PDB file of C-alpha atoms in Angstrom:
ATOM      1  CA  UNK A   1      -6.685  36.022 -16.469  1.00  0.00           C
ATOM      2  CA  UNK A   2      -9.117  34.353 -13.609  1.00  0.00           C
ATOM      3  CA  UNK A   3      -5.787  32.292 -12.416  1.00  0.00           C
ATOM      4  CA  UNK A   4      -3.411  35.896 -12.298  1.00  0.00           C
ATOM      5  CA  UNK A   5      -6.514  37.084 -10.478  1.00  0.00           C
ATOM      6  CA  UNK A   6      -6.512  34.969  -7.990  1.00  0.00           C
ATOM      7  CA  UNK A   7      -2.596  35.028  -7.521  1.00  0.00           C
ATOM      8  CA  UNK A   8      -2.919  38.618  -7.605  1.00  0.00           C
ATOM      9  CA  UNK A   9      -5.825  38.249  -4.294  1.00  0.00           C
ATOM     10  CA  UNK A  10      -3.663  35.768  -2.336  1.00  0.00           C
ATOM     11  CA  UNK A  11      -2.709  37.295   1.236  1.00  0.00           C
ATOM     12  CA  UNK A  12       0.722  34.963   0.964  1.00  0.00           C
ATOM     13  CA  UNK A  13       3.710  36.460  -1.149  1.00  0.00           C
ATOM     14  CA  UNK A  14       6.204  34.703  -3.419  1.00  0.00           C
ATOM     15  CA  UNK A  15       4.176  32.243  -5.545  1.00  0.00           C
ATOM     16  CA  UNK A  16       6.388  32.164  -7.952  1.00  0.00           C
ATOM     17  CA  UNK A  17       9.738  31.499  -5.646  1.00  0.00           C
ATOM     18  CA  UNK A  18       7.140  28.481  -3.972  1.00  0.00           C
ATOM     19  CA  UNK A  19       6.588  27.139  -6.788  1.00  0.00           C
ATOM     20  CA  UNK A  20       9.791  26.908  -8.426  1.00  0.00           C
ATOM     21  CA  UNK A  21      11.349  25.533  -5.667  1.00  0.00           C
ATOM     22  CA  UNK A  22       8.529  23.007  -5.272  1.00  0.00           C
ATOM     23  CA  UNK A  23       9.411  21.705  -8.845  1.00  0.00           C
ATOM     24  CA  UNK A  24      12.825  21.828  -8.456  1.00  0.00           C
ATOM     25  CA  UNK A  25      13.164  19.487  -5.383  1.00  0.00           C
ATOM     26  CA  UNK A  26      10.180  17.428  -6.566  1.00  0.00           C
ATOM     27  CA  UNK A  27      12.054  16.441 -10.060  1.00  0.00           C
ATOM     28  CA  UNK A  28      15.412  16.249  -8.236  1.00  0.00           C
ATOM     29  CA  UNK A  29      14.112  13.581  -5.523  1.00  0.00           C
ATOM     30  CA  UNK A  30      11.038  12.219  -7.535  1.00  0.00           C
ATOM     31  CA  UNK A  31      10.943  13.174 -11.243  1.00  0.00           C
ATOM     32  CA  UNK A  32      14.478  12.208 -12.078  1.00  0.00           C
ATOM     33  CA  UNK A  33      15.098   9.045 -10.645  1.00  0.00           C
ATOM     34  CA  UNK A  34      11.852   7.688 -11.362  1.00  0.00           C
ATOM     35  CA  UNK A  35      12.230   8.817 -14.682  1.00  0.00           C
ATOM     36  CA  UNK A  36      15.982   6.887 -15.097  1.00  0.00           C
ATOM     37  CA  UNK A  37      14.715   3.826 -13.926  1.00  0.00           C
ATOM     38  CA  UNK A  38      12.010   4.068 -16.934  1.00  0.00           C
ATOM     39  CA  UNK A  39      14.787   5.132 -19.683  1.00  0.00           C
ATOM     40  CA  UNK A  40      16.926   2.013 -18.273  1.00  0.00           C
ATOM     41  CA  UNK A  41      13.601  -0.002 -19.161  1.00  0.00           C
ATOM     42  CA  UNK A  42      13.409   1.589 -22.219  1.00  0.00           C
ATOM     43  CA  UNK A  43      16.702   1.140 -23.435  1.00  0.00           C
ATOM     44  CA  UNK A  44      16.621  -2.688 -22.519  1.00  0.00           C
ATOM     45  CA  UNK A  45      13.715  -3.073 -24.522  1.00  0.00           C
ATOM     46  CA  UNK A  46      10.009  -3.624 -23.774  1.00  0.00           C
ATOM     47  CA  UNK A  47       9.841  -6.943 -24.723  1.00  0.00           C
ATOM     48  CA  UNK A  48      12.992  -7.757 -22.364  1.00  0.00           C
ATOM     49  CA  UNK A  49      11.763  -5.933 -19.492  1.00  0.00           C
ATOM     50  CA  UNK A  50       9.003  -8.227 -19.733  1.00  0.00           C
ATOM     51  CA  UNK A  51      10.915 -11.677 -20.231  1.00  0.00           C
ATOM     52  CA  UNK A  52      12.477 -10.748 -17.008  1.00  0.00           C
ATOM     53  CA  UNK A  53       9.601 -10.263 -15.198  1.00  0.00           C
ATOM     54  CA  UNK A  54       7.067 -12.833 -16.540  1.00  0.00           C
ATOM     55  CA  UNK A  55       9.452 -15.965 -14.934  1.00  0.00           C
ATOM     56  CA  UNK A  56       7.870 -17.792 -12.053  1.00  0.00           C
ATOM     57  CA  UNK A  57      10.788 -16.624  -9.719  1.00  0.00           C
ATOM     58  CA  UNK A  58       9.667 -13.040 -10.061  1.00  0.00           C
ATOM     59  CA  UNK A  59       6.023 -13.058  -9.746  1.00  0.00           C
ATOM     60  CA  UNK A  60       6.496 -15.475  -6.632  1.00  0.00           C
ATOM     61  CA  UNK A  61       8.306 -12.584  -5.099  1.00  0.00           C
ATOM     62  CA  UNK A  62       6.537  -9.937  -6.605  1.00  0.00           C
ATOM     63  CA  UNK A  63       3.180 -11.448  -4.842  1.00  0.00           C
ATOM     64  CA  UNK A  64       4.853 -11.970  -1.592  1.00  0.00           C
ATOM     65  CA  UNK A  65       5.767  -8.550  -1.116  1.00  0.00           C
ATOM     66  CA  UNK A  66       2.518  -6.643  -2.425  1.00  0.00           C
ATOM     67  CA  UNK A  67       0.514  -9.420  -0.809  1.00  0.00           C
ATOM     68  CA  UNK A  68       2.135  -9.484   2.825  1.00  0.00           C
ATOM     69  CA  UNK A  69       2.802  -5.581   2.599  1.00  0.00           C
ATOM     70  CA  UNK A  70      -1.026  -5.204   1.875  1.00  0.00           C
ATOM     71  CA  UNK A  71      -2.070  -7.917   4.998  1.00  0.00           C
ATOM     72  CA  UNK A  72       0.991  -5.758   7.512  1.00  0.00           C
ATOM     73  CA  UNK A  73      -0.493  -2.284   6.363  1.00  0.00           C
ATOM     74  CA  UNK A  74      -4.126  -3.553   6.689  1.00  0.00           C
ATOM     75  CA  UNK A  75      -3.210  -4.784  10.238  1.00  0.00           C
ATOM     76  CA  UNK A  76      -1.467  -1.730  11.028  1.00  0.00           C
ATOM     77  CA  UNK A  77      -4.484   0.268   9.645  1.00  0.00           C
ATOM     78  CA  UNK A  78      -6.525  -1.188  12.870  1.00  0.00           C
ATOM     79  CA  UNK A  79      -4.517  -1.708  15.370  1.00  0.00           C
ATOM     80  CA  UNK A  80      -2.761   1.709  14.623  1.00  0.00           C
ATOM     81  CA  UNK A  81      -6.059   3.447  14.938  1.00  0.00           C
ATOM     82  CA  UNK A  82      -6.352   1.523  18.124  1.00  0.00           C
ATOM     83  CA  UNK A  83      -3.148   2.713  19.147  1.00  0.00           C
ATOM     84  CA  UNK A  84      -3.822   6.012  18.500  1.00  0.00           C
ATOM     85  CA  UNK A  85      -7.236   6.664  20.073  1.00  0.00           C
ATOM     86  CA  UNK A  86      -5.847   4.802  23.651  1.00  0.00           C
ATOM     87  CA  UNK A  87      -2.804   7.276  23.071  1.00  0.00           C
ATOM     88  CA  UNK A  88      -5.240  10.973  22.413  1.00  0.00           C
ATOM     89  CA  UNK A  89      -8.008  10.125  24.485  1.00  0.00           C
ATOM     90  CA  UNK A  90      -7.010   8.261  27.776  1.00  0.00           C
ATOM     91  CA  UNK A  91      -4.277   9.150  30.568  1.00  0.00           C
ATOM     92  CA  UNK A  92      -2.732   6.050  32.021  1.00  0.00           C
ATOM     93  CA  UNK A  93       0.745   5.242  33.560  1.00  0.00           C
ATOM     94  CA  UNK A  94       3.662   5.146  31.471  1.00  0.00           C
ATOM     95  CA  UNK A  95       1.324   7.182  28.432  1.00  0.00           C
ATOM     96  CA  UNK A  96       4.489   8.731  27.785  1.00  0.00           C
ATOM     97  CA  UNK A  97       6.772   5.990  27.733  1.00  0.00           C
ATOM     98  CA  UNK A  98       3.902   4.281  24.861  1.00  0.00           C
ATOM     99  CA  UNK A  99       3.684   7.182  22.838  1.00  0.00           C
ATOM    100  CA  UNK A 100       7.572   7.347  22.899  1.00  0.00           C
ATOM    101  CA  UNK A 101       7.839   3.750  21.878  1.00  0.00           C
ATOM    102  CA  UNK A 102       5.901   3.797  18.635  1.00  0.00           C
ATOM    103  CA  UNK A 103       8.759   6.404  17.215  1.00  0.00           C
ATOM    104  CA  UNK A 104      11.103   3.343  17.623  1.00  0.00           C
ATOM    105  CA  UNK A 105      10.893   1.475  14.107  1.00  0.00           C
ATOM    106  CA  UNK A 106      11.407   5.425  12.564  1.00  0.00           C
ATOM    107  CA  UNK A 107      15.080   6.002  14.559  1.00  0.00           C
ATOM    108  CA  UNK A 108      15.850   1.588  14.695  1.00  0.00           C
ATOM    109  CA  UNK A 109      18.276   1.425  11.655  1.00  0.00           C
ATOM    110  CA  UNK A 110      16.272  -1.027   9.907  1.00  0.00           C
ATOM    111  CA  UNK A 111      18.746  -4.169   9.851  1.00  0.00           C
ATOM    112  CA  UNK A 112      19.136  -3.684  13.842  1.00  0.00           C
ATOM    113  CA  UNK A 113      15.269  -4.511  13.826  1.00  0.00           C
ATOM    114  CA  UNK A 114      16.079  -7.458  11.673  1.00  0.00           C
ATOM    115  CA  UNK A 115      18.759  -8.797  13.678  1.00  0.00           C
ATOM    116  CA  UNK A 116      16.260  -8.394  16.917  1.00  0.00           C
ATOM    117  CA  UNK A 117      13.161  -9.908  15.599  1.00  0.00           C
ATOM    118  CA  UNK A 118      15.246 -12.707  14.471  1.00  0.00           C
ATOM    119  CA  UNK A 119      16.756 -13.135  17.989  1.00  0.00           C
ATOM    120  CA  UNK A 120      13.058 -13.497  19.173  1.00  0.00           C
ATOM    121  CA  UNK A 121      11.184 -15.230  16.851  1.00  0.00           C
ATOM    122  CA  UNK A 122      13.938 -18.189  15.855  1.00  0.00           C
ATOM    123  CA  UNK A 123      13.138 -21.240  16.775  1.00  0.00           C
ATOM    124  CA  UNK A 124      15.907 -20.690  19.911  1.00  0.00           C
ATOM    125  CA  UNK A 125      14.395 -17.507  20.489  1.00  0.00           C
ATOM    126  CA  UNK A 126      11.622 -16.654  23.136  1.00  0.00           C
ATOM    127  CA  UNK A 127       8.453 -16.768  20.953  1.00  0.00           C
ATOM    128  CA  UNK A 128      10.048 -18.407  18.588  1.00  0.00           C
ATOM    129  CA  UNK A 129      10.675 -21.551  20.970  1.00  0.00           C
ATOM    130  CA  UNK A 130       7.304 -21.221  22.233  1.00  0.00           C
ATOM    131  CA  UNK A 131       5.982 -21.442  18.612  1.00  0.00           C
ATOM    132  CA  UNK A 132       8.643 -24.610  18.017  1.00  0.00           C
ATOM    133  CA  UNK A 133       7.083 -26.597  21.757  1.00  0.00           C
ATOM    134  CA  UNK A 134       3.461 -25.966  19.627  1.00  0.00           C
ATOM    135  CA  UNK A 135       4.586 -27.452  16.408  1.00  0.00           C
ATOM    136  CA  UNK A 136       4.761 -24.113  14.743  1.00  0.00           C
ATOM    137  CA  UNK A 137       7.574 -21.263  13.424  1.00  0.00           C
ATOM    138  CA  UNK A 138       7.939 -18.075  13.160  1.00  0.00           C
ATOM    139  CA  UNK A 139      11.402 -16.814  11.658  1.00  0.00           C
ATOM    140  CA  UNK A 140      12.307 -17.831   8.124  1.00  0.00           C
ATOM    141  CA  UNK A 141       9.240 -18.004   7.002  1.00  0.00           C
ATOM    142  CA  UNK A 142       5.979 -15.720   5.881  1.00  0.00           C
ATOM    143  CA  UNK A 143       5.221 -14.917   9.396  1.00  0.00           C
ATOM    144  CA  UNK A 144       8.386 -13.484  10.176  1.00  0.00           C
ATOM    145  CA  UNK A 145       8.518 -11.067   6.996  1.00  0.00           C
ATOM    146  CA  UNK A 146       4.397 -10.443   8.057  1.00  0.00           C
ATOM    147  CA  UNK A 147       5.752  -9.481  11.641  1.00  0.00           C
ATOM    148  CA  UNK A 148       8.857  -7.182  10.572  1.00  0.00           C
ATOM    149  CA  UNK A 149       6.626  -5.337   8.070  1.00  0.00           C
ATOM    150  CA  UNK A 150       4.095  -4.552  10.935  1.00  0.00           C
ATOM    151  CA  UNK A 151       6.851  -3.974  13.090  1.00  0.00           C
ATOM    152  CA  UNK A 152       8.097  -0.792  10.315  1.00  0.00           C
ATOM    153  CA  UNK A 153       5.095   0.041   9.558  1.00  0.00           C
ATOM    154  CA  UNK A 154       2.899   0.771  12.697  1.00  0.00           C
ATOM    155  CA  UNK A 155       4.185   4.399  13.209  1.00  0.00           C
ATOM    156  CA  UNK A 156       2.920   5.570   9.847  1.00  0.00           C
ATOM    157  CA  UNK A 157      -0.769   4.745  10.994  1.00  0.00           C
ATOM    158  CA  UNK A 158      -0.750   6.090  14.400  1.00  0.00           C
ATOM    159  CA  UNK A 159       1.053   8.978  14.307  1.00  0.00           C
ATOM    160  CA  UNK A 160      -0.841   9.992  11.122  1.00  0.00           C
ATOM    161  CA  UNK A 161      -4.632   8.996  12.534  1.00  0.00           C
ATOM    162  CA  UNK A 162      -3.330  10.619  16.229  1.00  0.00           C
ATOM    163  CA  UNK A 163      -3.423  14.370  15.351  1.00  0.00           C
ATOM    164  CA  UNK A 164      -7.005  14.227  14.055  1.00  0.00           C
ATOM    165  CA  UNK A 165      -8.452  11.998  17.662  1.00  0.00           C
ATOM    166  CA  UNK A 166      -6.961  15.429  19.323  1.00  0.00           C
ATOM    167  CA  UNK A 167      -8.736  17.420  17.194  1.00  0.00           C
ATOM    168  CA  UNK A 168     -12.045  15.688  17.260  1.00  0.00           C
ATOM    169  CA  UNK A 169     -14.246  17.445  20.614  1.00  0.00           C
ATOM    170  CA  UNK A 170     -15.812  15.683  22.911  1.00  0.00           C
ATOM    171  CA  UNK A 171     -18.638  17.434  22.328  1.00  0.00           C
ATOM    172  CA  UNK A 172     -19.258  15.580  19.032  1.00  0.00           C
ATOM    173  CA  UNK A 173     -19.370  12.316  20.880  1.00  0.00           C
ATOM    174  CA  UNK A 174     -21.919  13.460  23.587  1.00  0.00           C
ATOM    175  CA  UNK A 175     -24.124  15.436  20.634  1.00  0.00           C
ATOM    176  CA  UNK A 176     -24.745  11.845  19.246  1.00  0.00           C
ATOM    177  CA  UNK A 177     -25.482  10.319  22.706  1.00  0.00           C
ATOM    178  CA  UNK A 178     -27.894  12.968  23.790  1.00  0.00           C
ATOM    179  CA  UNK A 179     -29.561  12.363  19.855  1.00  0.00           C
ATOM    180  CA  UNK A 180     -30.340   8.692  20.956  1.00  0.00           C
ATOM    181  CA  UNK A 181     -27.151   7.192  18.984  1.00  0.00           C
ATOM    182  CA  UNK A 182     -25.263   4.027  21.064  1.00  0.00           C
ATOM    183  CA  UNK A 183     -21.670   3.662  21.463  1.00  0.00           C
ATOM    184  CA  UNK A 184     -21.217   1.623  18.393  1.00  0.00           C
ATOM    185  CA  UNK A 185     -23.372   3.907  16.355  1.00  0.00           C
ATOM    186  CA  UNK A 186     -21.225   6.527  17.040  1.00  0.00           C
ATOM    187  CA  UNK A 187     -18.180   5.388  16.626  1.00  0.00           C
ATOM    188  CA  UNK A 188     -19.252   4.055  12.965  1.00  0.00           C
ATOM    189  CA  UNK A 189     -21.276   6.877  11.840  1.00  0.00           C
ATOM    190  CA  UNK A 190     -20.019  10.019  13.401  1.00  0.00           C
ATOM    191  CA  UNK A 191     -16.318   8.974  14.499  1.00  0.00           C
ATOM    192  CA  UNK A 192     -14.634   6.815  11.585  1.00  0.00           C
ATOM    193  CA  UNK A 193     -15.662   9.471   8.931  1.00  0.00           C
ATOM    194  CA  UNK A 194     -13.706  11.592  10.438  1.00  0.00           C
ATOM    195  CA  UNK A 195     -10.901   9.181  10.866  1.00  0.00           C
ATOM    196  CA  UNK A 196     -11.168   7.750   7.040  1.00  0.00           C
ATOM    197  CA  UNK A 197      -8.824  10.421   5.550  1.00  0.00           C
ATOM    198  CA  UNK A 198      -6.221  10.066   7.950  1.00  0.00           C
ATOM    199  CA  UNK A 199      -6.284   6.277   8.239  1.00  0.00           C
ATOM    200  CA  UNK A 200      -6.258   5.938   4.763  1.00  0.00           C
ATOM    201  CA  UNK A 201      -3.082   7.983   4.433  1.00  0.00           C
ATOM    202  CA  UNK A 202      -1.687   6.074   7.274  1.00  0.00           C
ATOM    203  CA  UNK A 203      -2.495   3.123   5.125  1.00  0.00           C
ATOM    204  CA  UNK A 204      -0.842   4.464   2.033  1.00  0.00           C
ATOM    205  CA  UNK A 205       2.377   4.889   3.845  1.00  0.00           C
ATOM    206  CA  UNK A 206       2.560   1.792   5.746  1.00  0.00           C
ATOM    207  CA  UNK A 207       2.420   0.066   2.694  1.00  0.00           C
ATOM    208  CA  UNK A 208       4.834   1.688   0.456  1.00  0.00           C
ATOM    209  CA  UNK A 209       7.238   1.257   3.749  1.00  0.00           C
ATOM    210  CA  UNK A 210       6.377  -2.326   3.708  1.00  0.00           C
ATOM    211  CA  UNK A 211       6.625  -2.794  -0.048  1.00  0.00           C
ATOM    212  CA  UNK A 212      10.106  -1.397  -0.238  1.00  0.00           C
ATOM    213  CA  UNK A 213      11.301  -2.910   2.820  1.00  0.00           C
ATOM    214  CA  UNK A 214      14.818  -4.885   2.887  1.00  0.00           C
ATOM    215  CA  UNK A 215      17.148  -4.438   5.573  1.00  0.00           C
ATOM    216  CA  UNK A 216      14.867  -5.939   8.618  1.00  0.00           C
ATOM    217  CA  UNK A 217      13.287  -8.323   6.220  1.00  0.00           C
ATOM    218  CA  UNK A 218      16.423 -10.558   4.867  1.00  0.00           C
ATOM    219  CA  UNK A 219      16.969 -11.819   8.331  1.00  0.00           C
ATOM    220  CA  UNK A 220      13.831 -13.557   9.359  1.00  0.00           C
ATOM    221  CA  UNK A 221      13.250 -14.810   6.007  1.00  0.00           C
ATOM    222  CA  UNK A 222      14.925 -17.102   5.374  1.00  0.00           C
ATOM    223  CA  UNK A 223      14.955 -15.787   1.492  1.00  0.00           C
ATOM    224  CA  UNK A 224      14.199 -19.082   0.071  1.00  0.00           C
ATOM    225  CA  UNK A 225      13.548 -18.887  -3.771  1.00  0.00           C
ATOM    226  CA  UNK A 226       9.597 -19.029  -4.872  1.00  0.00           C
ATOM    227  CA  UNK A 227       8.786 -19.399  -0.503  1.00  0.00           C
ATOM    228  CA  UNK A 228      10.114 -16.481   1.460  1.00  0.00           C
ATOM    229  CA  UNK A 229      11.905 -14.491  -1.431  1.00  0.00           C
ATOM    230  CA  UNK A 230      10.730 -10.916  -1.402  1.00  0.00           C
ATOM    231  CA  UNK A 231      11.411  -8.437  -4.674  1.00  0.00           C
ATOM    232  CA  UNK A 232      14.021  -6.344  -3.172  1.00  0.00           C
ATOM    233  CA  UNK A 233      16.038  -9.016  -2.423  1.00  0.00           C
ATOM    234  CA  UNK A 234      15.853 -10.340  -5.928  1.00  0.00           C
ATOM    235  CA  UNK A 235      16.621  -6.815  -7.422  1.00  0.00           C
ATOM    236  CA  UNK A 236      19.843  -6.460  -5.197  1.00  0.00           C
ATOM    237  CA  UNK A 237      21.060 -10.005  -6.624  1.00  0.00           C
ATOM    238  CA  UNK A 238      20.644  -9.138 -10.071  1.00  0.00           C
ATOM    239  CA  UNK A 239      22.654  -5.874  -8.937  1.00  0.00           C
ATOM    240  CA  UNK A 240      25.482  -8.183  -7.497  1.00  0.00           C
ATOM    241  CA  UNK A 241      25.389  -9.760 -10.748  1.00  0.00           C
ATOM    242  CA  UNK A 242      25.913  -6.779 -12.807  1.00  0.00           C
ATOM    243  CA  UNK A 243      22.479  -7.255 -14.321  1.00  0.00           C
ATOM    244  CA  UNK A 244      21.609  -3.689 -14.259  1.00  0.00           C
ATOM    245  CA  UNK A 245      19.098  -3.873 -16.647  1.00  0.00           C
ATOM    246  CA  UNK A 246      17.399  -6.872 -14.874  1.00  0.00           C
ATOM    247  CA  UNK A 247      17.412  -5.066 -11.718  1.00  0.00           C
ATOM    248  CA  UNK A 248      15.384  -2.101 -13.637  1.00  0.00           C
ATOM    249  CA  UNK A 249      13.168  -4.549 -14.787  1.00  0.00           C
ATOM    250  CA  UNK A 250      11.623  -5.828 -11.685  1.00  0.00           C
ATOM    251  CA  UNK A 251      12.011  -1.866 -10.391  1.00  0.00           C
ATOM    252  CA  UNK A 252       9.753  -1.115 -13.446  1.00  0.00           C
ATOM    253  CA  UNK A 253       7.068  -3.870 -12.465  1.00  0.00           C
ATOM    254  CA  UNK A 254       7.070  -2.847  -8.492  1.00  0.00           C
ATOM    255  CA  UNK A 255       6.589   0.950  -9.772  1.00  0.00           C
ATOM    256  CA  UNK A 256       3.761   0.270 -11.792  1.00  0.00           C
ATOM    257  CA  UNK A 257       2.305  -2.418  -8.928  1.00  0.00           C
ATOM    258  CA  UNK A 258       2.868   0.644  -6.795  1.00  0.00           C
ATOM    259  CA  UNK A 259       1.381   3.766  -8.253  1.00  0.00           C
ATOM    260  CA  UNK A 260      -1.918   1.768  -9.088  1.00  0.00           C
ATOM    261  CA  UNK A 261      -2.532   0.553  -5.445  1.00  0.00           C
ATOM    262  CA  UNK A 262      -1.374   4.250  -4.320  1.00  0.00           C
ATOM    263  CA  UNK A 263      -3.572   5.505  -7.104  1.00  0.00           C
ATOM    264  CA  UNK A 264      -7.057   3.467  -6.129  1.00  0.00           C
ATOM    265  CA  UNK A 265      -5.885   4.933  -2.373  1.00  0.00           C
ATOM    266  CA  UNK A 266      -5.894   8.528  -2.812  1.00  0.00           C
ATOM    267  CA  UNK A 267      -9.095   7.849  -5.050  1.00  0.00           C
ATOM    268  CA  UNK A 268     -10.562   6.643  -1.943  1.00  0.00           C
ATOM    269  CA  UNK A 269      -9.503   9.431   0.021  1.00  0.00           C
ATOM    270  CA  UNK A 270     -11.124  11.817  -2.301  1.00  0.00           C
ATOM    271  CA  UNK A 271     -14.148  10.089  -1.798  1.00  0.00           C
ATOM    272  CA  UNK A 272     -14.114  10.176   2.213  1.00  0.00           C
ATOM    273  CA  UNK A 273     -13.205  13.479   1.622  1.00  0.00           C
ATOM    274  CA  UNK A 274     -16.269  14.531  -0.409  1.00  0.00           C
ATOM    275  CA  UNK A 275     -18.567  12.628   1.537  1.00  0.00           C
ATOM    276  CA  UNK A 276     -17.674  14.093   4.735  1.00  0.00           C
ATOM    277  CA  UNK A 277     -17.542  17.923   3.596  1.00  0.00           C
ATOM    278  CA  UNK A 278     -13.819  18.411   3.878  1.00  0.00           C
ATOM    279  CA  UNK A 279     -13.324  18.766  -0.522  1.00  0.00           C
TER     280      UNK A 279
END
């Protein structure tokens, strides 16, 4: 009765139609195919789901993807914020040009990226030879997937933190200046608050971008078994080798990897949230 009360109160019509259409697309995109993969893993058997994942190949790429997705995301998380707060709060030649620029890994088809990074960071390339005359390298090896995950995942940060800088008055910042507060006082007590929500979504996506990421990865890696190996790659060979059910396997255990990190995320967004005032 409370709930059809407060429907009944709502100045915005067609609930109902909202909703269903909500639920419709959401188990059409989400629901469904998520829910596939886990009959496929069900079918196959419990105990052969985890025989395929619990080999040394696997976890060695299961570990390089979470574990350099979480490093490009966290990287992305401050520079991105960086990014973003130049990008909102200063006017400078070629502002335009910048902002324009960090749209570029959202329209790059992601193998073009590859095939570009590659071209620079090989050891004939032009960072790439500089890191070969210091003793170094760069392509086919963690670095490079570290700096093509960055490279797709920057956006996600800055155009998600970018929106709220706007929105954030000046007046806020010169309130804490007049109240005796320093630059750096400000920025950590009154101005990342207000950021945290925002970053942290920023965060989120940049790393399920990175996690799932294939076509710009394969090229600098080098995709050595147990080295530079990343999950996708492994789930696409057992796919050329008709091992469907393999393939749903490791699916099953990035999923699960997934939707916990996501989980503890949005937990800590609900906690920025409530501390600030905004829930």
């Amino acid at each position: 009765m409370a709930l059809a009360l407060r429907l009944q109160k709502s100045p915005m019509p067609g609930f109902g139609l909202g909703m269903g259409i909500t639920l419709a697309m959401l188990s059409l995109i989400v629901i469904l195919p998520v829910g596939a993969l886990l009959a496929r893993g069900i079918s196959y058997g419990p105990e052969a789901v985890w025989a395929t994942i619990n080999t040394p190949r696997v976890w060695a790429a299961l570990y390089l993807s979470f574990r350099l997705a979480f490093f490009a995301a966290l990287f992305n998380l401050v520079f991105g914020t960086l990014l973003a707060w130049v990008l909102a709060r200063y006017d400078f030649p070629g502002r335009r040009l910048v902002d324009a620029l960090v749209d570029l890994p959202f329209a790059l088809p992601t193998a073009v990226a590859g095939i570009a990074l590659t071209a620079l960071y090989a050891p004939n390339g032009i960072f790439g030879g500089i890191a070969r005359d210091l003793g170094g390298k760069i392509a086919y090896t963690q670095w490079g997937i570290l700096i093509a995950l960055i490279f797709v995942g920057l956006p996600f940060v800055t155009r998600t933190v970018q929106p709220v800088i706007a929105e954030i008055e000046h007046e806020v910042e010169e309130a804490s200046a007049t109240l005796g507060a320093g630059r750096f006082y400000t920025l950590r007590r009154v101005i990342l608050p207000m950021l945290l929500p925002a970053a942290l979504t920023g965060f989120a996506l940049s790393l399920a971008r990175a996690v799932g990421e294939y076509g710009s990865v394969i090229f600098i890696a080098g995709n050595l078994p147990m080295k530079t190996e990343i999950a996708p790659l492994l789930i696409v060979i057992k796919l050329e080798e008709f091992d469907y059910d393999g393939a749903a396997a490791i699916g099953i255990a990035m999923l699960l990897i997934s939707f916990t990190m996501l989980l503890a995320i949005n937990l800590i967004q609900i906690w920025s949230r409530r501390r600030i005032g905004h829930v």
